[in-house]
XYZ file of C-alpha atoms in Angstrom:
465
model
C 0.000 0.000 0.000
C 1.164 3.331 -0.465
C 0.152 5.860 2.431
C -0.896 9.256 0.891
C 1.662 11.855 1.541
C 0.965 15.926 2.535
C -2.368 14.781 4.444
C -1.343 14.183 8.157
C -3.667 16.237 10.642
C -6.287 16.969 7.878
C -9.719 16.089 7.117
C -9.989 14.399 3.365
C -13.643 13.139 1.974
C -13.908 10.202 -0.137
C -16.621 9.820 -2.628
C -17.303 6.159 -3.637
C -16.489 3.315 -1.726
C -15.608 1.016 -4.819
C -12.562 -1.010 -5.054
C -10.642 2.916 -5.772
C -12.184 4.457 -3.476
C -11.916 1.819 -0.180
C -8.085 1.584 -1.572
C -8.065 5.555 -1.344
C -9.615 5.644 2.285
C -7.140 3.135 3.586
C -3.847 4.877 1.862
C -5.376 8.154 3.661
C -5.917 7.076 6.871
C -2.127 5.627 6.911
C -0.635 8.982 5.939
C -2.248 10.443 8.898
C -5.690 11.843 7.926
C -9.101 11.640 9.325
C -11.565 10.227 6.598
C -15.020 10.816 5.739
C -17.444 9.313 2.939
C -20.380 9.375 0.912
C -21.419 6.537 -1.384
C -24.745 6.456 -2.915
C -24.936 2.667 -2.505
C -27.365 0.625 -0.411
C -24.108 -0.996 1.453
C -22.833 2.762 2.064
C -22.757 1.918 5.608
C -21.705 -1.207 5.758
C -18.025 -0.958 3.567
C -18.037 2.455 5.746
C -17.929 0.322 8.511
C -15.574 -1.720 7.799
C -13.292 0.883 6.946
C -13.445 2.228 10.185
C -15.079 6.044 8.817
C -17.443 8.413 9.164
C -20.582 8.849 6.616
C -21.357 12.375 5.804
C -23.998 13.438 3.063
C -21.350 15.519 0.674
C -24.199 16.566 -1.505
C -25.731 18.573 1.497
C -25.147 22.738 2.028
C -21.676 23.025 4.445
C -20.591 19.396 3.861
C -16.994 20.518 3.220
C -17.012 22.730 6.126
C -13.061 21.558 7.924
C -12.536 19.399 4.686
C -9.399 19.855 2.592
C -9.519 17.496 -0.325
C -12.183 15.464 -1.692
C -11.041 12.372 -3.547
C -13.382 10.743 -5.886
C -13.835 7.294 -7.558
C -13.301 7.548 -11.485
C -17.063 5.940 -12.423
C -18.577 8.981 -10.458
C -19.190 11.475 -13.441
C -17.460 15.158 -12.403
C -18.269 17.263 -15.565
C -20.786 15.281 -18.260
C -23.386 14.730 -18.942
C -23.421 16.586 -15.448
C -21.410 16.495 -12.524
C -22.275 14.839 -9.524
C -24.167 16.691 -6.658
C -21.341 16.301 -4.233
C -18.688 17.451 -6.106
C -20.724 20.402 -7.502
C -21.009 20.703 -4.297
C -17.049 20.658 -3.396
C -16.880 23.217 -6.562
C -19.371 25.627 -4.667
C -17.662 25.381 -1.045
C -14.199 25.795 -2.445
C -13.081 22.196 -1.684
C -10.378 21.140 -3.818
C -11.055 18.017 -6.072
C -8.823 14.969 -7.440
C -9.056 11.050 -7.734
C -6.474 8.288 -6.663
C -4.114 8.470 -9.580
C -3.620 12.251 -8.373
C -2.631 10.701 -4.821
C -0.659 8.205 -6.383
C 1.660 9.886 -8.566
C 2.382 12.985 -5.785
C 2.943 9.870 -3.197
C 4.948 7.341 -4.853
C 8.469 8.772 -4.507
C 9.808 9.238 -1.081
C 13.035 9.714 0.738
C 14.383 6.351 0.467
C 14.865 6.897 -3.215
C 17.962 8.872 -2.095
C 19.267 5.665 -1.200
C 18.649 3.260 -4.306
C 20.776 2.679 -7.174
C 18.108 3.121 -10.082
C 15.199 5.205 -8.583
C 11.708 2.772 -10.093
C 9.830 4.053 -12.936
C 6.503 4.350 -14.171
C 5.212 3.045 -17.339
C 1.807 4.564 -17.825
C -0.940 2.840 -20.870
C -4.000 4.706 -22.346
C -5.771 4.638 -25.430
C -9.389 3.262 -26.540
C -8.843 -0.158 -27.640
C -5.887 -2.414 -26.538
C -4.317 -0.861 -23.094
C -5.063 -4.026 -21.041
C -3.546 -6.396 -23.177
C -0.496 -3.884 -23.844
C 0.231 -3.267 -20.496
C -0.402 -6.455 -19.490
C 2.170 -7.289 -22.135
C 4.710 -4.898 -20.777
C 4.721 -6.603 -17.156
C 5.031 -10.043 -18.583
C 8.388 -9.007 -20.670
C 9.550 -7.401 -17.384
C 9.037 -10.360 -15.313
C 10.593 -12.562 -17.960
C 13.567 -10.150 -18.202
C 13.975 -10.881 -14.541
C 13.196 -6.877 -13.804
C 11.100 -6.175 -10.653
C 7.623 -4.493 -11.528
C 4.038 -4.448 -10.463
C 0.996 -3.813 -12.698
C -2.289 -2.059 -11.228
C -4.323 1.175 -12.361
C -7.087 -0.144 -14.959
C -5.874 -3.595 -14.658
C -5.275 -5.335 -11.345
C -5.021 -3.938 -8.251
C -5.578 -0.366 -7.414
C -3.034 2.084 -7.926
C -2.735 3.171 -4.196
C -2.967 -0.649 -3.469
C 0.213 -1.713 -4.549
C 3.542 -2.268 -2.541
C 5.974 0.856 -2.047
C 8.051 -0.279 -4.834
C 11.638 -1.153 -4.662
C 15.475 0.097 -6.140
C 14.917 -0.155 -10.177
C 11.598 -1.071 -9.994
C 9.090 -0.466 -12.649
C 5.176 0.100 -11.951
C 3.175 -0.261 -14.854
C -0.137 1.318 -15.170
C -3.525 1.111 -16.892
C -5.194 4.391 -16.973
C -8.748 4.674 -18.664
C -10.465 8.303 -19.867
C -11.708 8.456 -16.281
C -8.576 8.382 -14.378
C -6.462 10.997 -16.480
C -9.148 13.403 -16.740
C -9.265 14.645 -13.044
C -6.157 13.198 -12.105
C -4.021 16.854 -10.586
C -1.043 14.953 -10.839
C 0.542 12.758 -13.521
C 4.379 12.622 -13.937
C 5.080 8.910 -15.393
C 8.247 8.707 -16.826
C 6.630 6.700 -19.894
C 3.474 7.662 -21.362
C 2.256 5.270 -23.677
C -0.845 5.795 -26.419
C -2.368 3.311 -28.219
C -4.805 4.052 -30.406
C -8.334 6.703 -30.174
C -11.309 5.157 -31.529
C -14.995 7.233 -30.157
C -16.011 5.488 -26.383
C -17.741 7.410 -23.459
C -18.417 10.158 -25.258
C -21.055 11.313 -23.070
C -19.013 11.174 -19.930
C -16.474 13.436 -21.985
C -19.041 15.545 -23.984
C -17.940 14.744 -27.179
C -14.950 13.096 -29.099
C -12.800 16.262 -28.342
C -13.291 16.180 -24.287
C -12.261 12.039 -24.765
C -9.056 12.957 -26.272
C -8.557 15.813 -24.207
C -8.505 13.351 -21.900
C -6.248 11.419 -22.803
C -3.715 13.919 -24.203
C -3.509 14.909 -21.031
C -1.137 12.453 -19.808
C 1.448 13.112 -21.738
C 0.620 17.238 -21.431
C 0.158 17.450 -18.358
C 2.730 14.543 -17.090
C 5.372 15.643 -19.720
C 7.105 11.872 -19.609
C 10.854 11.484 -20.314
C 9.381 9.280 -23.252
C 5.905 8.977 -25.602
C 5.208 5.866 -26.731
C 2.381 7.034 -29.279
C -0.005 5.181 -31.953
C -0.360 7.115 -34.846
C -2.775 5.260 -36.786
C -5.647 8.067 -36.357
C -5.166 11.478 -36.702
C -5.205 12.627 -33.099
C -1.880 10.353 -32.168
C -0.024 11.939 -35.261
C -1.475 15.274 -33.629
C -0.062 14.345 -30.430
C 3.276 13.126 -31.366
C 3.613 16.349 -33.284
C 2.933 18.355 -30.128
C 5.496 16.573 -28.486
C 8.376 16.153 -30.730
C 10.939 19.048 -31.528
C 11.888 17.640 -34.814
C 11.662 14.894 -36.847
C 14.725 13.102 -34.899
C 13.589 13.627 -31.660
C 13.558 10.123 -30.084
C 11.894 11.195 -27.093
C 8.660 10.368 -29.108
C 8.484 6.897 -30.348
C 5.794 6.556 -33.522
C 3.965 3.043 -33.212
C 1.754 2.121 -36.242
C 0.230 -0.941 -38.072
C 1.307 0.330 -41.862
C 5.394 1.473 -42.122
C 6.437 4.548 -40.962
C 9.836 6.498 -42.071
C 12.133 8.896 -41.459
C 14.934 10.272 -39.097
C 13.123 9.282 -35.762
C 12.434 5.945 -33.534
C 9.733 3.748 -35.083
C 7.940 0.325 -33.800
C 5.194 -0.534 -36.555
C 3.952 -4.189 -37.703
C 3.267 -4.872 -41.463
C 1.951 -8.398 -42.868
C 2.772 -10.163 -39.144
C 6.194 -8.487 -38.586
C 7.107 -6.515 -36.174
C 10.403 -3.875 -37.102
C 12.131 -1.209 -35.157
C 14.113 1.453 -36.602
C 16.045 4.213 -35.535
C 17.924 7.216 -36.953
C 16.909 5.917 -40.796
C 17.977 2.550 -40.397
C 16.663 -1.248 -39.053
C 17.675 -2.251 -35.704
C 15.003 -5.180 -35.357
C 12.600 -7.601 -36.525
C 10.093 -10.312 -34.937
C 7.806 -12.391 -36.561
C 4.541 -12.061 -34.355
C 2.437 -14.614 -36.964
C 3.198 -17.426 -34.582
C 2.643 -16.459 -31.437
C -0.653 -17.321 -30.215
C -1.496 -15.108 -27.332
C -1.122 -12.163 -29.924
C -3.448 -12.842 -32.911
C -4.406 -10.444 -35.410
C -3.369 -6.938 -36.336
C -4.838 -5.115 -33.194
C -2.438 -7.671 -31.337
C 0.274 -6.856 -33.620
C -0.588 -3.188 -32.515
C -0.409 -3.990 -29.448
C 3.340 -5.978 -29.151
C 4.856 -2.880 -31.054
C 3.744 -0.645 -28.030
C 5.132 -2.925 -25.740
C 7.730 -3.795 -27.280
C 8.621 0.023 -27.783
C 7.939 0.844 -24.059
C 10.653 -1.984 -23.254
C 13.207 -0.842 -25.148
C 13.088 2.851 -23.660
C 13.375 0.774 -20.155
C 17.177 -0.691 -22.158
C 16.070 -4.326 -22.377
C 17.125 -6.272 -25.604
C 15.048 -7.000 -28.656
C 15.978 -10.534 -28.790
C 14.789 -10.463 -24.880
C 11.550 -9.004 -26.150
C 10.965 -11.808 -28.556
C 11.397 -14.353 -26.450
C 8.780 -12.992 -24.199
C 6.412 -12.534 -26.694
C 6.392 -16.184 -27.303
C 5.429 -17.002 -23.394
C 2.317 -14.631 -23.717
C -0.701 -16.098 -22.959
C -3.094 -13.074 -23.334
C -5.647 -11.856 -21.379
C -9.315 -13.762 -20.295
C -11.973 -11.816 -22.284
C -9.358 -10.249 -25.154
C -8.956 -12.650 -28.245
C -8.787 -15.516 -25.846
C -8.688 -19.352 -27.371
C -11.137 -21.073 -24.917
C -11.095 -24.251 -26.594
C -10.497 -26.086 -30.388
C -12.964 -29.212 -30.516
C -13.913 -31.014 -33.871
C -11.482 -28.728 -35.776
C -13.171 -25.575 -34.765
C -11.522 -23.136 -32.229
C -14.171 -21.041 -30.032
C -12.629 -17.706 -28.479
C -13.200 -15.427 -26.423
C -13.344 -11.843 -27.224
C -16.093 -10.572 -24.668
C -13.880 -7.227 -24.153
C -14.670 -6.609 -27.818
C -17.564 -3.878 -26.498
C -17.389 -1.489 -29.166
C -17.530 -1.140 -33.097
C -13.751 -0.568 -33.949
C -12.599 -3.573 -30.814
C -15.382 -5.667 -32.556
C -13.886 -5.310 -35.885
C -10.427 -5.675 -35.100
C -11.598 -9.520 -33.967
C -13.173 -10.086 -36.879
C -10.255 -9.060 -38.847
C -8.121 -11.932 -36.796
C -9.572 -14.975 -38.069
C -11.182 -16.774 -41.147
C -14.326 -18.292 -41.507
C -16.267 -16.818 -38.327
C -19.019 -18.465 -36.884
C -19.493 -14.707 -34.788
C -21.612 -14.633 -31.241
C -22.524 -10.694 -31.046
C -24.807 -8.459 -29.081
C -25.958 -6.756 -26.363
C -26.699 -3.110 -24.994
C -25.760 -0.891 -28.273
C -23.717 1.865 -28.035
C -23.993 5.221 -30.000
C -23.485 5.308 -33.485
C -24.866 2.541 -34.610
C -23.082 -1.148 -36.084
C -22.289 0.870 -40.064
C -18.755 1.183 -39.128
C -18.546 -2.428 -38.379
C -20.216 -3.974 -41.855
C -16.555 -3.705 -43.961
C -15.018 -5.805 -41.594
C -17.584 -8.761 -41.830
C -16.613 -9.645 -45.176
C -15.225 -13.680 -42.948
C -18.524 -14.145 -41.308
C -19.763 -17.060 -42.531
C -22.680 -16.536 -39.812
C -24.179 -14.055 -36.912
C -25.456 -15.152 -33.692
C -27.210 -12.461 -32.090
C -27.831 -12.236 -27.968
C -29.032 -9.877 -26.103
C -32.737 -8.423 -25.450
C -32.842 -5.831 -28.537
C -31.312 -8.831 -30.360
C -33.577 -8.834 -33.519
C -33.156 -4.864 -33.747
C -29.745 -5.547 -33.624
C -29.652 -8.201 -36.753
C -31.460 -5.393 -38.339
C -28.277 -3.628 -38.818
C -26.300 -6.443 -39.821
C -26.724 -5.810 -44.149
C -25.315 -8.399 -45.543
C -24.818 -11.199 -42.852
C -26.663 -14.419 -42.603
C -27.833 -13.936 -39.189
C -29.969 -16.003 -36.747
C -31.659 -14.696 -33.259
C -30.644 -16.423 -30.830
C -31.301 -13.714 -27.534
C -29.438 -15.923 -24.854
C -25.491 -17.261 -24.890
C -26.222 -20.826 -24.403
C -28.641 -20.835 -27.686
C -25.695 -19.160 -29.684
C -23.203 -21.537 -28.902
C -24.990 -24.557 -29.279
C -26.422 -23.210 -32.981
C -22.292 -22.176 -33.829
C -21.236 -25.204 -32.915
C -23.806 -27.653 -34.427
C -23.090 -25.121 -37.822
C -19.643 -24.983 -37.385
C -17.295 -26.701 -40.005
C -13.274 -27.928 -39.399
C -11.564 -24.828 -39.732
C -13.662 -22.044 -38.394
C -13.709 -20.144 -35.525
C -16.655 -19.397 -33.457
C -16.107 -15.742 -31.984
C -17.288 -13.871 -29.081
C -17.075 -10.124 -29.896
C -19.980 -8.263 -29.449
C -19.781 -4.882 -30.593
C -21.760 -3.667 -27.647
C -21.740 -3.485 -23.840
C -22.906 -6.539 -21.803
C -25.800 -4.572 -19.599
C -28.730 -5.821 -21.028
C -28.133 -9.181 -19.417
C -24.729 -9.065 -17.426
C -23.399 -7.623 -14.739
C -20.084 -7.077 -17.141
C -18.345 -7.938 -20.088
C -16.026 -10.559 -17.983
C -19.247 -12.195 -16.528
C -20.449 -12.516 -20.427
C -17.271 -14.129 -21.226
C -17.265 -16.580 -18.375
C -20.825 -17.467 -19.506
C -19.432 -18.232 -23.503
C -16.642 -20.162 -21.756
C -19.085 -22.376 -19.586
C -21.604 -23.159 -23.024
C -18.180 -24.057 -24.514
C -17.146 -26.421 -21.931
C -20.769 -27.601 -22.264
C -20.052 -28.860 -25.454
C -16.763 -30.920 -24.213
C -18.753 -33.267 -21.747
């Protein structure tokens, strides 16, 4: 755990009692302050309880009256589609306002750094699509490289959650939208990027408030080094904005097509991934074989990874072999099972258009499971990239509107999981793949996308017995 430092003697509110927030009360109380908390939950007083604090109603007139700071959870909206009564509330009395990450990053370094050899680092991941599995990716080829890290934010545990970490050690971080936007500090010393494709835009109001959130950790943070996707316009924006020239290596340009020039480039073309610097190659991997990385997203993926590692001075022939020990991530292009020649996976995190099309652009001859609570903008976007759909199973309770959209498709209605699978699979020839990757969030009939994918896993395993 890391106790919160600046706070001892003062009163801080907490706002959410999540898995952030409880993490945030606990860091608090061990750097010495008094806590108190509002959640708008029915087991408010219960995890208040057990945390040993106070319940006061923030949303009420004077309810920052003696307070100093109040921290909030990142799910708790602070701005659209309108800010939460208790921290307008905090706004109106003065009362400063930040989230965990903020805590974190202006509590993680402490005197005994004076005493290590190599102070740790932080390794920082955002982006729409593909942060999980790339930071994810980044503490595996630590580990195998036999460097000391932890991985939380996002992914994991929480960020204040973690252990105070050690000489040379490297934290590596998930950050989402939520966490950077409010965050009052962020200083990693590697900001990584992946890709912007539109998500929560009403939380942000608006594609430009999503990337502004974003941008802001590498803006705001001003890393020693920008690990940056620039496959859409707003990462070639961004690596502009941070580069003084065309040979500044500080910013590292990841991509999926080839990129050239003077300056430091990771991008994958037709399955390889190639690194060069200063106009010449000073890598290659083939990434076609390794199984925990299918597909171009994947591909996308390893070459931010991969380019985060190297600014950390590990070797690319190091890298590679890591690559090959990957086993990916439950709910992300997962292989559940291959029976009767056909391989079922698992791509439950697949909740939007662009994630959704990215799986479908990994494999031949889908039998494709898709579905659920629709986001905005409708499934358009996604009908180019159905062109290996052999056949749709729709789930989910608007299911049949949701076939509606899919021009083109064979498609059956099947509304629940266990229905899809068993039609895929009776359907299913030697050589396809039946595919979980719904295109939409799991709501409508689960409490989250990993509780939809543990569902397609248990029809699977269904089918083995």
């Amino acid at each position: 755990m890391i106790p919160v430092r600046g706070v001892a003697g003062q009163r801080i509110a907490v706002l959410g009692l999540g898995r952030s927030g409880r993490a945030a009360v606990i860091a608090l109380q061990a750097g010495g302050a008094e806590v108190v908390a509002w959640d708008d939950g029915p087991e408010a007083e219960n995890r208040a309880a057990e945390l040993g604090v106070a319940l006061r109603d923030l949303t009420k007139p004077g309810a920052y009256e003696g307070v100093a700071m109040l921290i909030t959870s990142p799910g708790i909206p602070h701005l659209y589609p309108a800010p939460h009564p208790a921290i307008a509330r905090a706004w109106d009395e003065g009362c400063p306002v930040d989230n965990d990450i903020g805590l974190f990053f202006r509590s993680l370094a402490g005197g005994e750094w004076d005493e290590f050899d190599q102070p740790p680092r932080v390794v920082a991941v955002t982006g729409s699509n593909g942060k999980s599995t790339t930071s994810a990716l980044i503490h595996h080829i630590l580990d195998h490289a036999g460097r000391p890290c932890q991985l939380a934010g996002n992914i994991g545990r929480g960020v204040l959650d973690i252990e105070p970490p050690h000489d040379g050690e490297v934290i590596v971080l998930e950050l989402s939208s939520y966490q950077t936007d409010l965050a009052r500090a962020l200083t990693p010393d590697v900001a990584v990027f992946t890709n912007l494709t539109p998500d929560h835009l009403d939380r942000h109001g608006g594609p430009g408030g999503y990337f502004a959130a974003k941008r802001r950790l590498f803006a705001e943070g001003g890393p020693d080094r920008a690990v940056v996707g620039v496959d859409e316009p707003e990462g070639r924006y961004m690596a502009n904005q941070l580069a003084t020239g065309p040979a500044d290596d500080r910013v590292i340009r990841v991509s999926t097509g080839k990129l050239t020039g003077e300056g430091w480039f990771v991008f994958a073309r037709k399955g390889f991934l190639a690194e060069w610097r200063k106009g010449r190659q000073v890598a290659s991997i083939d990434l076609r074989a390794i199984p925990g990385l299918p597909g171009q997203h994947n591909h996308q993926n390893a070459c931010a990874a991969y380019a985060a590692c190297r600014t950390l001075g590990l070797a690319p022939r190091l890298i590679e072999q890591a690559l090959h020990s990957f086993a990916g991530l439950p709910h992300r292009s997962q292989l559940i099972a291959e029976i009767g020649g056909v391989r079922y996976v698992n791509d439950s995190k697949a909740t939007n258009v662009d994630s959704a099309a990215k799986a479908l652009a990994a494999f031949d001859r889908i039998r494709w499971i898709c579905g659920g609570l629709e986001k905005d903008g409708g499934l358009g976007a996604l009908l180019p990239a159905t062109g290996s759909v052999v056949k749709a199973y729709v789930i989910g309770r608007e299911a049949a509107d949701f076939a509606m959209q899919l021009k083109g498709v064979e498609v059956e209605v099947c509304t629940e999981m266990g229905t899809a699978v068993a039609r895929a699979a009776e359907e299913a020839q030697p050589g396809e793949t039946v595919l979980l990757a719904p295109a939409a969030a799991s709501f409508d009939q689960y409490d989250s996308f990993e509780k939809r994918g543990e569902d397609f896993a248990a029809q699977v395993a269904k089918l083995e017995a």
